[in-house]
Amino acid sequence: MSTNPIITLNIGGTLFHTTHQTLSLTGPTSPLSSLPLPSPSSPPPFFDRDPDLFSHLLSFLRSGLPPSPSLLPSLLAEAEFFSLPPPLLSKLSLPLHFNPFALSPSLSLHLNGRDRISSVSVSPSSSVLSVAHGCKVTTFTPSLLHKSTVLTPLPFIDVVLPLTSSLGAAGAKDFPGLHLVNLLETSPPEVLHWAPHPSLANSSTVLAIGYSPNLLFSSFESCRRNSNAIVAFDLEKFEPVLEIGRKEIFAAEIDTAIPATKLSWINNLGLLMAAGSHAGPAGFSGYVKFFDTRANRLAFEIEEKNLDCFADVAASDSLLSVFKVGVSSGDVYMTDLRKIESFDNWTLIGEGRRSGDMKKKEGLGCKMECYEKNVFVSREGEVEMWSQAAMAEEEQRVMKRNFMGRGKGGEDKKKITQLAFGGNRMILARKDEMCLEVWQS
């Protein structure tokens, strides 16, 4: 028998002839690569798909050259159906330009069940979108035309991060372990732990997840809530390689061990940003720390013990700046990461219209994210966007504000609870709604 036999396929009633070698290019997870060898007594395998699209997909596999741009969206959906690997999917993806001034609502993504949405995240490597709701994780392919929902052992998920098109990390504030979840089918996950003490093994909970090109970061807190640390795992074997910024509570000084609730990797500086805050009898307090993971040392720390501690904070790799929204005023502040070692105070951007009354907690519940050269802040049912204006002097920065997210006619919409970005899209989740709102430019 030939080492490269001819395979016949029935695609929507049309017969296609190709070789086993060509179909093997679809990768080990594709049904096309695991077809049985042909026999005279068995009919050709049948797939209920569009034969015209499959013809273009087969040509792409044979030549490696994508078709005309007008066919790419449909062909990408076809490639996702046949589970082609991410390198081939990326060749079929249109180069997406994110224009924040052209964002408009394009579609709603509905989820299974009635659980509220607790976390939304986009993978930087595979562009898949993962959503945590209840004990479930729903993942959408880059085209958003296909989705899979899997159950996890966690009764409730607080944070999820897709690492690849088929693997994600999930954790919860009240249940132990960082769970590595198969995003395509329900299966027992591998669980990663941090043990602050041998007697407390396999009991620490997860408050935040982050990533760098080589490492997966998780912010752990002990089950007794008296110690915490950030643990870095390598992305190949998922073995712990670093314990970062371990803290313990001493006596009644709870401020000495506030856990990190947000992790962001600043690739241009090689720094991990970790931020955490706490509301106590004396008000809000917190910190923003920057760790050099290569030397495993704290590079710089901003302490937040003023009346306007951050409600949320975000780092921009493109602008080399870190931004915060004040919990009391609701104002937006920034500081230049290139001058972080000489930090004295945050710089207010905009007019500071809310800073008059510090008792109203105008910023409480606001979400903040940076994407490309823009900063986005949720304000109840709308999104406030800050963009850097071009100036003659390079060192001078002026940020301009715009609003988006209101309903037609200006009517109020429900409060935004989650904010995520990927490709040319902004993804919103709103309070008590079992669907995602996708805005595209």
PDB file of N, CA and C in Angstrom, residues 80-152:
ATOM      1  N   GLU A  80     -11.964  26.711  11.716  1.00  0.00           N
ATOM      2  CA  GLU A  80     -12.244  26.470  13.131  1.00  0.00           C
ATOM      3  C   GLU A  80     -13.092  25.217  13.307  1.00  0.00           C
ATOM      4  N   PHE A  81     -14.046  24.992  12.404  1.00  0.00           N
ATOM      5  CA  PHE A  81     -14.882  23.794  12.496  1.00  0.00           C
ATOM      6  C   PHE A  81     -14.030  22.533  12.401  1.00  0.00           C
ATOM      7  N   PHE A  82     -13.028  22.546  11.519  1.00  0.00           N
ATOM      8  CA  PHE A  82     -12.178  21.376  11.339  1.00  0.00           C
ATOM      9  C   PHE A  82     -10.969  21.387  12.285  1.00  0.00           C
ATOM     10  N   SER A  83     -10.964  22.313  13.269  1.00  0.00           N
ATOM     11  CA  SER A  83      -9.952  22.352  14.339  1.00  0.00           C
ATOM     12  C   SER A  83      -8.527  22.453  13.808  1.00  0.00           C
ATOM     13  N   LEU A  84      -8.313  23.328  12.839  1.00  0.00           N
ATOM     14  CA  LEU A  84      -6.956  23.556  12.367  1.00  0.00           C
ATOM     15  C   LEU A  84      -6.121  24.223  13.459  1.00  0.00           C
ATOM     16  N   PRO A  85      -4.817  23.997  13.493  1.00  0.00           N
ATOM     17  CA  PRO A  85      -3.971  24.545  14.564  1.00  0.00           C
ATOM     18  C   PRO A  85      -3.844  26.066  14.466  1.00  0.00           C
ATOM     19  N   PRO A  86      -3.506  26.731  15.584  1.00  0.00           N
ATOM     20  CA  PRO A  86      -3.411  28.202  15.604  1.00  0.00           C
ATOM     21  C   PRO A  86      -2.520  28.814  14.530  1.00  0.00           C
ATOM     22  N   PRO A  87      -1.339  28.244  14.188  1.00  0.00           N
ATOM     23  CA  PRO A  87      -0.530  28.886  13.127  1.00  0.00           C
ATOM     24  C   PRO A  87      -1.265  28.999  11.793  1.00  0.00           C
ATOM     25  N   LEU A  88      -2.091  27.975  11.450  1.00  0.00           N
ATOM     26  CA  LEU A  88      -2.856  28.055  10.207  1.00  0.00           C
ATOM     27  C   LEU A  88      -4.029  29.017  10.347  1.00  0.00           C
ATOM     28  N   LEU A  89      -4.660  29.034  11.527  1.00  0.00           N
ATOM     29  CA  LEU A  89      -5.769  29.968  11.745  1.00  0.00           C
ATOM     30  C   LEU A  89      -5.296  31.409  11.630  1.00  0.00           C
ATOM     31  N   SER A  90      -4.099  31.683  12.126  1.00  0.00           N
ATOM     32  CA  SER A  90      -3.592  33.059  12.072  1.00  0.00           C
ATOM     33  C   SER A  90      -3.382  33.513  10.624  1.00  0.00           C
ATOM     34  N   LYS A  91      -3.038  32.587   9.731  1.00  0.00           N
ATOM     35  CA  LYS A  91      -2.867  32.941   8.321  1.00  0.00           C
ATOM     36  C   LYS A  91      -4.200  33.283   7.656  1.00  0.00           C
ATOM     37  N   LEU A  92      -5.297  32.781   8.242  1.00  0.00           N
ATOM     38  CA  LEU A  92      -6.612  33.036   7.669  1.00  0.00           C
ATOM     39  C   LEU A  92      -7.315  34.212   8.346  1.00  0.00           C
ATOM     40  N   SER A  93      -6.651  34.823   9.306  1.00  0.00           N
ATOM     41  CA  SER A  93      -7.245  35.944  10.031  1.00  0.00           C
ATOM     42  C   SER A  93      -6.870  37.248   9.353  1.00  0.00           C
ATOM     43  N   LEU A  94      -7.866  38.092   9.188  1.00  0.00           N
ATOM     44  CA  LEU A  94      -7.602  39.411   8.605  1.00  0.00           C
ATOM     45  C   LEU A  94      -6.740  40.233   9.556  1.00  0.00           C
ATOM     46  N   PRO A  95      -5.789  41.013   9.028  1.00  0.00           N
ATOM     47  CA  PRO A  95      -5.051  41.932   9.891  1.00  0.00           C
ATOM     48  C   PRO A  95      -6.003  43.000  10.426  1.00  0.00           C
ATOM     49  N   LEU A  96      -6.248  42.957  11.735  1.00  0.00           N
ATOM     50  CA  LEU A  96      -7.277  43.806  12.322  1.00  0.00           C
ATOM     51  C   LEU A  96      -6.659  45.084  12.888  1.00  0.00           C
ATOM     52  N   HIS A  97      -7.189  46.197  12.482  1.00  0.00           N
ATOM     53  CA  HIS A  97      -6.737  47.494  12.994  1.00  0.00           C
ATOM     54  C   HIS A  97      -7.742  47.995  14.009  1.00  0.00           C
ATOM     55  N   PHE A  98      -7.265  48.254  15.224  1.00  0.00           N
ATOM     56  CA  PHE A  98      -8.137  48.740  16.279  1.00  0.00           C
ATOM     57  C   PHE A  98      -8.229  50.252  16.202  1.00  0.00           C
ATOM     58  N   ASN A  99      -9.420  50.739  15.883  1.00  0.00           N
ATOM     59  CA  ASN A  99      -9.681  52.179  15.837  1.00  0.00           C
ATOM     60  C   ASN A  99     -10.716  52.502  16.906  1.00  0.00           C
ATOM     61  N   PRO A 100     -10.302  53.002  18.057  1.00  0.00           N
ATOM     62  CA  PRO A 100     -11.263  53.224  19.147  1.00  0.00           C
ATOM     63  C   PRO A 100     -12.352  54.229  18.816  1.00  0.00           C
ATOM     64  N   PHE A 101     -12.069  55.140  17.872  1.00  0.00           N
ATOM     65  CA  PHE A 101     -13.064  56.152  17.522  1.00  0.00           C
ATOM     66  C   PHE A 101     -14.124  55.607  16.570  1.00  0.00           C
ATOM     67  N   ALA A 102     -13.887  54.396  16.036  1.00  0.00           N
ATOM     68  CA  ALA A 102     -14.870  53.783  15.133  1.00  0.00           C
ATOM     69  C   ALA A 102     -15.573  52.599  15.777  1.00  0.00           C
ATOM     70  N   LEU A 103     -15.405  52.409  17.087  1.00  0.00           N
ATOM     71  CA  LEU A 103     -16.059  51.292  17.759  1.00  0.00           C
ATOM     72  C   LEU A 103     -17.575  51.465  17.763  1.00  0.00           C
ATOM     73  N   SER A 104     -18.279  50.384  17.461  1.00  0.00           N
ATOM     74  CA  SER A 104     -19.744  50.398  17.526  1.00  0.00           C
ATOM     75  C   SER A 104     -20.219  48.990  17.859  1.00  0.00           C
ATOM     76  N   PRO A 105     -21.354  48.872  18.546  1.00  0.00           N
ATOM     77  CA  PRO A 105     -21.855  47.541  18.918  1.00  0.00           C
ATOM     78  C   PRO A 105     -22.209  46.730  17.679  1.00  0.00           C
ATOM     79  N   SER A 106     -21.702  45.487  17.605  1.00  0.00           N
ATOM     80  CA  SER A 106     -21.905  44.677  16.410  1.00  0.00           C
ATOM     81  C   SER A 106     -22.713  43.415  16.674  1.00  0.00           C
ATOM     82  N   LEU A 107     -22.543  42.790  17.852  1.00  0.00           N
ATOM     83  CA  LEU A 107     -23.303  41.572  18.117  1.00  0.00           C
ATOM     84  C   LEU A 107     -23.299  41.272  19.600  1.00  0.00           C
ATOM     85  N   SER A 108     -24.191  40.345  19.997  1.00  0.00           N
ATOM     86  CA  SER A 108     -24.266  39.843  21.367  1.00  0.00           C
ATOM     87  C   SER A 108     -23.926  38.360  21.365  1.00  0.00           C
ATOM     88  N   LEU A 109     -23.139  37.949  22.340  1.00  0.00           N
ATOM     89  CA  LEU A 109     -22.762  36.545  22.486  1.00  0.00           C
ATOM     90  C   LEU A 109     -23.495  35.976  23.694  1.00  0.00           C
ATOM     91  N   HIS A 110     -24.412  35.054  23.459  1.00  0.00           N
ATOM     92  CA  HIS A 110     -25.230  34.515  24.532  1.00  0.00           C
ATOM     93  C   HIS A 110     -24.564  33.298  25.164  1.00  0.00           C
ATOM     94  N   LEU A 111     -24.748  33.151  26.471  1.00  0.00           N
ATOM     95  CA  LEU A 111     -24.130  32.084  27.244  1.00  0.00           C
ATOM     96  C   LEU A 111     -25.175  31.104  27.743  1.00  0.00           C
ATOM     97  N   ASN A 112     -24.734  29.881  28.010  1.00  0.00           N
ATOM     98  CA  ASN A 112     -25.620  28.862  28.552  1.00  0.00           C
ATOM     99  C   ASN A 112     -25.774  29.040  30.056  1.00  0.00           C
ATOM    100  N   GLY A 113     -26.980  28.812  30.558  1.00  0.00           N
ATOM    101  CA  GLY A 113     -27.223  28.898  31.993  1.00  0.00           C
ATOM    102  C   GLY A 113     -27.649  30.272  32.451  1.00  0.00           C
ATOM    103  N   ARG A 114     -27.761  30.420  33.780  1.00  0.00           N
ATOM    104  CA  ARG A 114     -28.248  31.669  34.368  1.00  0.00           C
ATOM    105  C   ARG A 114     -27.250  32.313  35.309  1.00  0.00           C
ATOM    106  N   ASP A 115     -26.029  31.802  35.340  1.00  0.00           N
ATOM    107  CA  ASP A 115     -25.025  32.352  36.252  1.00  0.00           C
ATOM    108  C   ASP A 115     -24.484  33.671  35.719  1.00  0.00           C
ATOM    109  N   ARG A 116     -24.168  34.562  36.639  1.00  0.00           N
ATOM    110  CA  ARG A 116     -23.648  35.873  36.238  1.00  0.00           C
ATOM    111  C   ARG A 116     -22.227  35.733  35.707  1.00  0.00           C
ATOM    112  N   ILE A 117     -21.847  36.659  34.846  1.00  0.00           N
ATOM    113  CA  ILE A 117     -20.503  36.679  34.275  1.00  0.00           C
ATOM    114  C   ILE A 117     -19.542  37.255  35.307  1.00  0.00           C
ATOM    115  N   SER A 118     -18.491  36.503  35.612  1.00  0.00           N
ATOM    116  CA  SER A 118     -17.561  36.934  36.650  1.00  0.00           C
ATOM    117  C   SER A 118     -16.186  37.309  36.109  1.00  0.00           C
ATOM    118  N   SER A 119     -15.838  36.870  34.912  1.00  0.00           N
ATOM    119  CA  SER A 119     -14.532  37.192  34.357  1.00  0.00           C
ATOM    120  C   SER A 119     -14.574  37.043  32.838  1.00  0.00           C
ATOM    121  N   VAL A 120     -13.914  37.966  32.132  1.00  0.00           N
ATOM    122  CA  VAL A 120     -13.826  37.937  30.667  1.00  0.00           C
ATOM    123  C   VAL A 120     -12.382  38.214  30.293  1.00  0.00           C
ATOM    124  N   SER A 121     -11.819  37.407  29.382  1.00  0.00           N
ATOM    125  CA  SER A 121     -10.422  37.584  29.009  1.00  0.00           C
ATOM    126  C   SER A 121     -10.187  37.095  27.587  1.00  0.00           C
ATOM    127  N   VAL A 122      -9.242  37.747  26.886  1.00  0.00           N
ATOM    128  CA  VAL A 122      -8.871  37.379  25.517  1.00  0.00           C
ATOM    129  C   VAL A 122      -7.428  36.912  25.516  1.00  0.00           C
ATOM    130  N   SER A 123      -7.157  35.778  24.882  1.00  0.00           N
ATOM    131  CA  SER A 123      -5.794  35.264  24.784  1.00  0.00           C
ATOM    132  C   SER A 123      -4.983  36.102  23.807  1.00  0.00           C
ATOM    133  N   PRO A 124      -3.803  36.584  24.207  1.00  0.00           N
ATOM    134  CA  PRO A 124      -2.981  37.372  23.281  1.00  0.00           C
ATOM    135  C   PRO A 124      -2.353  36.528  22.186  1.00  0.00           C
ATOM    136  N   SER A 125      -2.229  35.220  22.418  1.00  0.00           N
ATOM    137  CA  SER A 125      -1.545  34.369  21.444  1.00  0.00           C
ATOM    138  C   SER A 125      -2.496  33.755  20.422  1.00  0.00           C
ATOM    139  N   SER A 126      -3.707  33.373  20.866  1.00  0.00           N
ATOM    140  CA  SER A 126      -4.624  32.680  19.956  1.00  0.00           C
ATOM    141  C   SER A 126      -5.889  33.469  19.651  1.00  0.00           C
ATOM    142  N   SER A 127      -6.085  34.614  20.317  1.00  0.00           N
ATOM    143  CA  SER A 127      -7.240  35.499  20.094  1.00  0.00           C
ATOM    144  C   SER A 127      -8.578  34.851  20.460  1.00  0.00           C
ATOM    145  N   VAL A 128      -8.554  33.748  21.219  1.00  0.00           N
ATOM    146  CA  VAL A 128      -9.818  33.189  21.682  1.00  0.00           C
ATOM    147  C   VAL A 128     -10.311  34.006  22.872  1.00  0.00           C
ATOM    148  N   LEU A 129     -11.622  34.009  23.054  1.00  0.00           N
ATOM    149  CA  LEU A 129     -12.279  34.756  24.119  1.00  0.00           C
ATOM    150  C   LEU A 129     -12.860  33.768  25.120  1.00  0.00           C
ATOM    151  N   SER A 130     -12.492  33.890  26.388  1.00  0.00           N
ATOM    152  CA  SER A 130     -13.014  33.006  27.433  1.00  0.00           C
ATOM    153  C   SER A 130     -13.813  33.808  28.445  1.00  0.00           C
ATOM    154  N   VAL A 131     -14.930  33.209  28.885  1.00  0.00           N
ATOM    155  CA  VAL A 131     -15.839  33.855  29.822  1.00  0.00           C
ATOM    156  C   VAL A 131     -16.127  32.886  30.962  1.00  0.00           C
ATOM    157  N   ALA A 132     -15.972  33.354  32.195  1.00  0.00           N
ATOM    158  CA  ALA A 132     -16.323  32.550  33.364  1.00  0.00           C
ATOM    159  C   ALA A 132     -17.709  32.953  33.840  1.00  0.00           C
ATOM    160  N   HIS A 133     -18.570  31.962  34.037  1.00  0.00           N
ATOM    161  CA  HIS A 133     -19.907  32.217  34.589  1.00  0.00           C
ATOM    162  C   HIS A 133     -20.293  31.002  35.431  1.00  0.00           C
ATOM    163  N   GLY A 134     -20.436  31.259  36.751  1.00  0.00           N
ATOM    164  CA  GLY A 134     -20.688  30.156  37.672  1.00  0.00           C
ATOM    165  C   GLY A 134     -19.499  29.221  37.719  1.00  0.00           C
ATOM    166  N   CYS A 135     -19.761  27.929  37.548  1.00  0.00           N
ATOM    167  CA  CYS A 135     -18.695  26.930  37.528  1.00  0.00           C
ATOM    168  C   CYS A 135     -18.243  26.619  36.113  1.00  0.00           C
ATOM    169  N   LYS A 136     -18.686  27.386  35.151  1.00  0.00           N
ATOM    170  CA  LYS A 136     -18.449  27.086  33.740  1.00  0.00           C
ATOM    171  C   LYS A 136     -17.501  28.099  33.095  1.00  0.00           C
ATOM    172  N   VAL A 137     -16.815  27.621  32.046  1.00  0.00           N
ATOM    173  CA  VAL A 137     -16.006  28.494  31.187  1.00  0.00           C
ATOM    174  C   VAL A 137     -16.486  28.297  29.762  1.00  0.00           C
ATOM    175  N   THR A 138     -16.910  29.387  29.132  1.00  0.00           N
ATOM    176  CA  THR A 138     -17.310  29.357  27.726  1.00  0.00           C
ATOM    177  C   THR A 138     -16.241  30.058  26.906  1.00  0.00           C
ATOM    178  N   THR A 139     -15.798  29.402  25.844  1.00  0.00           N
ATOM    179  CA  THR A 139     -14.738  29.935  25.001  1.00  0.00           C
ATOM    180  C   THR A 139     -15.239  30.088  23.570  1.00  0.00           C
ATOM    181  N   PHE A 140     -14.986  31.247  22.989  1.00  0.00           N
ATOM    182  CA  PHE A 140     -15.365  31.554  21.609  1.00  0.00           C
ATOM    183  C   PHE A 140     -14.108  31.560  20.746  1.00  0.00           C
ATOM    184  N   THR A 141     -14.219  31.013  19.537  1.00  0.00           N
ATOM    185  CA  THR A 141     -13.118  31.039  18.586  1.00  0.00           C
ATOM    186  C   THR A 141     -12.901  32.470  18.088  1.00  0.00           C
ATOM    187  N   PRO A 142     -11.777  32.752  17.420  1.00  0.00           N
ATOM    188  CA  PRO A 142     -11.512  34.129  16.957  1.00  0.00           C
ATOM    189  C   PRO A 142     -12.610  34.714  16.082  1.00  0.00           C
ATOM    190  N   SER A 143     -13.303  33.882  15.299  1.00  0.00           N
ATOM    191  CA  SER A 143     -14.378  34.402  14.451  1.00  0.00           C
ATOM    192  C   SER A 143     -15.658  34.663  15.251  1.00  0.00           C
ATOM    193  N   LEU A 144     -15.728  34.174  16.497  1.00  0.00           N
ATOM    194  CA  LEU A 144     -16.895  34.272  17.384  1.00  0.00           C
ATOM    195  C   LEU A 144     -18.083  33.448  16.877  1.00  0.00           C
ATOM    196  N   LEU A 145     -17.873  32.604  15.866  1.00  0.00           N
ATOM    197  CA  LEU A 145     -18.967  31.805  15.307  1.00  0.00           C
ATOM    198  C   LEU A 145     -19.114  30.454  16.000  1.00  0.00           C
ATOM    199  N   HIS A 146     -18.081  30.002  16.701  1.00  0.00           N
ATOM    200  CA  HIS A 146     -18.132  28.720  17.383  1.00  0.00           C
ATOM    201  C   HIS A 146     -17.781  28.917  18.843  1.00  0.00           C
ATOM    202  N   LYS A 147     -18.424  28.165  19.708  1.00  0.00           N
ATOM    203  CA  LYS A 147     -18.133  28.257  21.131  1.00  0.00           C
ATOM    204  C   LYS A 147     -18.193  26.868  21.757  1.00  0.00           C
ATOM    205  N   SER A 148     -17.511  26.737  22.886  1.00  0.00           N
ATOM    206  CA  SER A 148     -17.561  25.512  23.677  1.00  0.00           C
ATOM    207  C   SER A 148     -17.706  25.904  25.141  1.00  0.00           C
ATOM    208  N   THR A 149     -18.515  25.163  25.880  1.00  0.00           N
ATOM    209  CA  THR A 149     -18.726  25.418  27.300  1.00  0.00           C
ATOM    210  C   THR A 149     -18.320  24.179  28.079  1.00  0.00           C
ATOM    211  N   VAL A 150     -17.449  24.370  29.072  1.00  0.00           N
ATOM    212  CA  VAL A 150     -16.982  23.247  29.880  1.00  0.00           C
ATOM    213  C   VAL A 150     -17.283  23.518  31.351  1.00  0.00           C
ATOM    214  N   LEU A 151     -17.481  22.437  32.096  1.00  0.00           N
ATOM    215  CA  LEU A 151     -17.683  22.511  33.541  1.00  0.00           C
ATOM    216  C   LEU A 151     -16.345  22.352  34.238  1.00  0.00           C
ATOM    217  N   THR A 152     -16.168  23.037  35.363  1.00  0.00           N
ATOM    218  CA  THR A 152     -14.952  22.902  36.161  1.00  0.00           C
ATOM    219  C   THR A 152     -15.326  22.418  37.561  1.00  0.00           C
TER     220      THR A 152
END
